[in-house]
C-alpha angles and dihedrals in degrees: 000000000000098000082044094069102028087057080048085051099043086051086050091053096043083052091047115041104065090110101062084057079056095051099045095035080049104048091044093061083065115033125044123228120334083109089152091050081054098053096046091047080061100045092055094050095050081046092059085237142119134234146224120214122190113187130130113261127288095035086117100245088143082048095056089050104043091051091039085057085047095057098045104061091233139110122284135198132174114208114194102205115219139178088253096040103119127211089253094058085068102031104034136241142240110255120194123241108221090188097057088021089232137122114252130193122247106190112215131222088283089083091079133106093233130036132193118191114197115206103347095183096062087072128084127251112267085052095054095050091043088065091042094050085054085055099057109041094029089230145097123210105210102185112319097343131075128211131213116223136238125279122262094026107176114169117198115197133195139196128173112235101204105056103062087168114124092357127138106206119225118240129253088247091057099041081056098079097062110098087213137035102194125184116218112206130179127272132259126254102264086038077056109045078043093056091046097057086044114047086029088090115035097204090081093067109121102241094160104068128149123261136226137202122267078212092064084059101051074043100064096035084062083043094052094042076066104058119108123250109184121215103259084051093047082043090052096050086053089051100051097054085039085064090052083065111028106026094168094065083064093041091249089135092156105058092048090095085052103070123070095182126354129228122295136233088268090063078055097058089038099053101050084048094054100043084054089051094048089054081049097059096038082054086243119136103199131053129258134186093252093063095048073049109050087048099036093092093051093042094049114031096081086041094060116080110201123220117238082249088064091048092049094054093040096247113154131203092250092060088049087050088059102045082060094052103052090046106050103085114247118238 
């Protein structure tokens, strides 16, 4: 019964899944390289979630997003975060009418479909957590109603990693509710010399790409929550943020000084979605450990809080990420 339905399901995502091949073949008409970044912007679509990109300026993270938004037939808004940017220059406020002497609501850039949050870090602090608080329950509350936003509703933030100057830097708790952390690094030096024949003249750039619903995209969320995850994959999730805390019970003695704090519930949840969307994408329906593996970095490195001792020997979360890899066992 079981093959029955996974071969049912596997028909269904065939079916299904053209459009990712539109969007990739799409993006990458216009942008060079970064096909990993791609693929993970994607994944968390398809995951309901929202990322959070670090990379030094003119790596073409806007670039990715805009022509992500022109693909997918949706609404898109770019919000430049600034010291003097207020939370009701995201969320919206309530303006009075003098004609009918009533309050009236003026809804701000957040009811889109997708966000881009440039340079989260350069806001204070009650504006970054009025955007988060958007991400995670999906509405807004303008005077005494609240709103519900749009779907899909995918927010991706930036933040330079380099200029510290005049930041205000988000708090775990707040980072934590990114799906993804991705690392943006520069291109080689044929993606380069690519990127330069083809961006020197700006009439090369592809404007007439082809469009997808914003319907294929709800679709395929209804068809994921269908794949199969069997128990020792569901076990092996478990295990591996279980590592992040207790890294004794998996014999991993030495990293113990190097965390500060492990990975919450929440790495739990995104990490099974993920993994689901990942089979998606590969037309499987059903989830390996390669796909709990190929995501666990982005799922993780933001999860993980480093002790001073870490910093002070230059080990990063990412290298811890891997030690635990490579020591839970793999089902």
């Amino acid at each position: 019964m079981i093959k029955e339905n996974l071969s049912d399901l596997g028909k269904n995502i065939e079916e299904n899944s053209s459009f990712i091949n539109t969007i990739e073949d799409n993006i990458k008409s216009v942008i060079i390289g970064q096909d990993k970044l791609i693929s993970n912007l994607i994944l968390a679509l398809l995951s309901d979630g929202h990322v959070f990109i670090e990379g030094v300026p003119g790596l073409a993270k806007t670039l990715i997003i805009k022509t992500l938004s022109k693909i997918i037939d949706t609404d898109f808004q770019r919000i430049q975060f600034t010291p003097d940017l207020l939370p009701a220059d995201i969320i919206g406020t309530l303006i009075y009418n003098q004609s009918n002497s009533s309050f009236e609501v003026k809804k701000g850039p957040i009811f889109s479909n997708i966000i881009l949050a440039d340079e989260i870090n350069r806001a204070p602090a009650k504006v970054q957590s009025a955007l988060l608080e958007a991400m995670e329950e999906r509405q807004v509350t303008i005077g005494e109603n609240s709103f519900p936003l749009n779907n899909p509703f995918f927010v991706m933030a930036t933040q330079n990693p380099i200029d510290q100057e005049g930041t205000y830097p988000l708090p775990e708790a707040q980072i934590d509710r990114f799906i993804f952390k991705l690392i943006v690094d520069y291109p080689n030096k044929d993606e380069e010399l690519s990127i330069l024949n083809r961006m020197v003249n700006i009439n090369t750039i592809n404007n007439n790409m082809s469009k997808i619903n914003v319907q294929d995209i709800i679709d395929a969320r209804s068809i994921i929550d269908e794949i199969h995850m069997s128990e020792n994959i569901k076990e092996y999730i478990v295990s591996l943020i279980h590592a992040t805390r207790n890294p004794k019970d998996y014999g991993l003695n030495d990293i113990m000084p190097l965390i500060s704090l492990g990975a919450s519930p929440r790495a739990t949840i995104f990490l099974g979605k993920a993994a689901k969307s990942n089979a998606f994408m590969k037309k499987r329906p059903y989830v390996i450990p390669e796909d709990i593996r190929s995501i666990g970095h982005e799922v993780l490195r933001h999860r993980i809080i480093t002790s001073y001792e870490a910093d002070a020997e230059e080990i990063t979360s990412d290298q811890i990420i891997q030690r635990i890899f490579d020591s839970v066992p793999t089902p």
